[in-house]
Short mmCIF file of C-alpha atoms in Angstrom, two decimals:
data_model
loop_
_atom_site.label_atom_id
_atom_site.label_comp_id
_atom_site.label_asym_id
_atom_site.label_seq_id
_atom_site.Cartn_x
_atom_site.Cartn_y
_atom_site.Cartn_z
CA MET A 1 65.28 -84.12 16.43
CA THR A 2 62.36 -82.97 18.85
CA ASP A 3 60.46 -79.75 18.33
CA THR A 4 62.08 -78.36 21.48
CA THR A 5 65.35 -79.11 20.17
CA LEU A 6 64.45 -77.42 17.06
CA ARG A 7 63.00 -74.31 18.78
CA LEU A 8 66.35 -73.95 20.76
CA LEU A 9 68.45 -74.24 17.81
CA ALA A 10 66.25 -71.63 16.11
CA ASP A 11 66.47 -69.24 18.97
CA ARG A 12 70.17 -69.52 19.26
CA ALA A 13 70.56 -68.73 15.45
CA ALA A 14 68.18 -65.66 16.00
CA VAL A 15 70.29 -64.56 19.03
CA ALA A 16 73.27 -64.63 17.13
CA ASP A 17 71.74 -62.55 14.32
CA THR A 18 70.45 -60.02 16.89
CA LEU A 19 74.41 -59.52 17.61
CA HIS A 20 75.13 -59.45 14.20
CA ARG A 21 72.68 -56.76 13.39
CA TYR A 22 74.09 -54.71 16.39
CA ALA A 23 77.40 -55.03 14.84
CA ALA A 24 76.62 -54.50 11.34
CA GLY A 25 74.58 -51.40 12.12
CA LEU A 26 77.59 -49.76 13.61
CA ASP A 27 79.87 -50.84 11.00
CA HIS A 28 77.57 -49.48 8.13
CA GLY A 29 76.31 -46.59 10.31
CA ASP A 30 72.95 -48.04 9.74
CA ALA A 31 70.57 -46.68 12.34
CA GLU A 32 67.72 -48.69 11.12
CA LEU A 33 69.46 -51.90 11.40
CA PHE A 34 71.15 -51.15 14.74
CA THR A 35 68.00 -50.08 16.04
CA SER A 36 66.27 -53.50 15.30
CA SER A 37 68.86 -55.17 17.66
CA LEU A 38 67.61 -53.13 20.71
CA THR A 39 64.44 -53.05 22.88
CA GLY A 40 62.95 -49.68 23.60
CA ASP A 41 64.28 -49.74 27.20
CA ALA A 42 67.76 -50.99 26.20
CA THR A 43 70.88 -50.11 28.33
CA VAL A 44 74.33 -50.36 26.76
CA ASP A 45 77.03 -50.06 29.17
CA LEU A 46 80.65 -49.67 27.48
CA THR A 47 82.10 -48.12 30.83
CA PRO A 48 84.09 -51.41 31.59
CA ALA A 49 85.83 -51.31 28.43
CA THR A 50 86.20 -47.41 27.96
CA THR A 51 87.52 -46.84 31.43
CA LYS A 52 90.38 -49.27 30.84
CA ILE A 53 91.71 -47.23 27.69
CA GLY A 54 91.19 -43.82 29.56
CA LEU A 55 87.89 -42.72 27.95
CA GLU A 56 84.81 -41.42 29.67
CA PHE A 57 81.48 -42.80 28.25
CA PRO A 58 78.39 -42.88 29.93
CA VAL A 59 75.87 -45.64 30.32
CA LEU A 60 73.32 -45.39 27.58
CA ALA A 61 69.57 -45.87 27.90
CA PRO A 62 67.08 -46.24 26.51
CA ARG A 63 67.28 -47.23 22.71
CA ASP A 64 66.89 -43.52 21.31
CA VAL A 65 69.82 -42.48 23.36
CA VAL A 66 72.00 -45.52 22.47
CA VAL A 67 71.47 -45.02 18.89
CA GLY A 68 71.72 -41.38 19.02
CA ALA A 69 75.12 -41.67 20.66
CA LEU A 70 76.72 -44.60 18.97
CA ILE A 71 75.70 -44.23 15.54
CA PRO A 72 77.14 -40.81 15.21
CA ALA A 73 80.27 -41.77 17.03
CA VAL A 74 81.07 -45.23 15.50
CA GLY A 75 79.14 -44.96 12.09
CA PRO A 76 81.65 -42.46 10.38
CA LEU A 77 84.60 -44.58 11.25
CA ASP A 78 85.95 -47.19 9.21
CA THR A 79 85.25 -50.14 11.39
CA SER A 80 84.68 -53.96 11.39
CA HIS A 81 83.25 -55.74 14.04
CA VAL A 82 83.58 -59.58 14.35
CA ILE A 83 81.25 -61.51 16.68
CA SER A 84 82.46 -64.85 17.83
CA ASN A 85 82.49 -67.31 20.56
CA ILE A 86 78.73 -67.03 21.21
CA ARG A 87 77.34 -68.84 24.28
CA THR A 88 73.56 -68.62 24.78
CA THR A 89 71.23 -69.64 27.46
CA VAL A 90 67.47 -69.43 26.47
CA ASN A 91 64.92 -69.49 29.02
CA GLY A 92 61.34 -69.02 27.38
CA ASP A 93 61.20 -65.44 25.97
CA SER A 94 64.41 -64.26 27.45
CA ALA A 95 68.15 -65.21 26.87
CA SER A 96 71.44 -64.42 28.15
CA VAL A 97 74.44 -64.38 26.00
CA GLN A 98 78.25 -63.89 26.32
CA CYS A 99 80.44 -63.49 23.34
CA TYR A 100 83.54 -61.81 21.99
CA ALA A 101 83.66 -58.83 19.77
CA MET A 102 86.89 -57.92 18.20
CA ALA A 103 86.48 -54.27 16.58
CA GLN A 104 88.91 -52.63 14.38
CA HIS A 105 88.51 -48.88 14.06
CA PHE A 106 90.16 -46.49 11.63
CA PRO A 107 89.42 -42.61 11.30
CA PRO A 108 86.91 -42.04 8.50
CA GLY A 109 88.38 -42.78 5.09
CA GLU A 110 91.61 -44.30 6.56
CA GLY A 111 90.50 -47.93 6.67
CA PRO A 112 91.41 -48.81 3.18
CA LYS A 113 94.68 -46.87 3.05
CA PRO A 114 98.00 -49.18 3.08
CA ASP A 115 99.88 -46.53 4.87
CA ARG A 116 97.51 -45.64 7.75
CA THR A 117 98.98 -45.55 11.20
CA ARG A 118 96.21 -44.70 13.48
CA HIS A 119 93.82 -47.30 14.78
CA ALA A 120 92.03 -48.62 17.64
CA LEU A 121 91.81 -52.42 17.89
CA MET A 122 89.79 -54.09 20.74
CA MET A 123 88.83 -57.32 21.68
CA ASN A 124 85.88 -57.02 23.90
CA ARG A 125 83.77 -59.26 25.91
CA TYR A 126 80.01 -58.76 25.57
CA ASP A 127 77.48 -59.91 28.26
CA ALA A 128 73.89 -59.27 27.34
CA ASP A 129 70.39 -60.12 28.22
CA LEU A 130 67.99 -60.40 25.28
CA VAL A 131 64.20 -60.74 25.06
CA ARG A 132 61.84 -62.12 22.32
CA ASP A 133 59.89 -59.61 20.49
CA GLY A 134 57.36 -61.59 18.51
CA GLU A 135 59.82 -63.60 16.27
CA THR A 136 62.71 -61.29 16.69
CA TRP A 137 65.09 -61.20 19.47
CA ARG A 138 66.24 -57.74 20.83
CA ILE A 139 69.13 -56.69 23.28
CA ARG A 140 67.57 -55.37 26.56
CA ARG A 141 71.05 -54.96 28.28
CA LEU A 142 74.54 -55.14 26.86
CA THR A 143 77.64 -54.63 28.93
CA ILE A 144 81.04 -54.33 26.92
CA ASP A 145 84.07 -55.07 28.77
CA SER A 146 87.94 -55.06 27.21
CA ALA A 147 90.03 -58.08 27.17
CA TRP A 148 92.72 -56.25 25.32
CA PHE A 149 93.42 -53.24 23.36
CA THR A 150 96.03 -51.90 20.86
CA GLY A 151 96.29 -48.47 19.08
CA ASP A 152 95.16 -44.98 19.69
CA PRO A 153 92.03 -44.57 21.73
CA THR A 154 91.49 -41.10 20.58
CA VAL A 155 90.47 -42.68 17.17
CA LEU A 156 87.29 -43.40 18.98
CA LEU A 157 86.48 -39.87 19.99
CA PRO A 158 84.02 -38.01 17.58
CA GLU A 159 86.49 -34.83 17.04
CA SER A 160 89.57 -37.19 16.49
#
């Protein structure tokens, strides 16, 4: 195996780790972990997904705004985000990635209850640009679109 092949494999694994940090930060309400996945000038655009389910949500930028909006909105919910089908193209210190993210959302404290009825289950498509920051990859731009949705979109609203 060549050094180039090993570097590409390492970069692809590190890009996947970035997506997992993003998702785990949301699931655990962990602002530090979530922040570690984003560049300072990061932009997260959820509008393709939220518009489809009747919610209005602005494009978020930079990182402090992204973290300040998403951690309080998603962090308290009982959620699980699963990242799959990761396709990565690495070009030096930048990368583009497309993947799926299935995300189940329940109101706070409702996830473990067997009689729960309200939920929001989404299968989203992520399209992102990442950059290398030292040995760490970070998301510079993330656009989230919905492939399908089932449940109650109001679960995703902070006041629900």
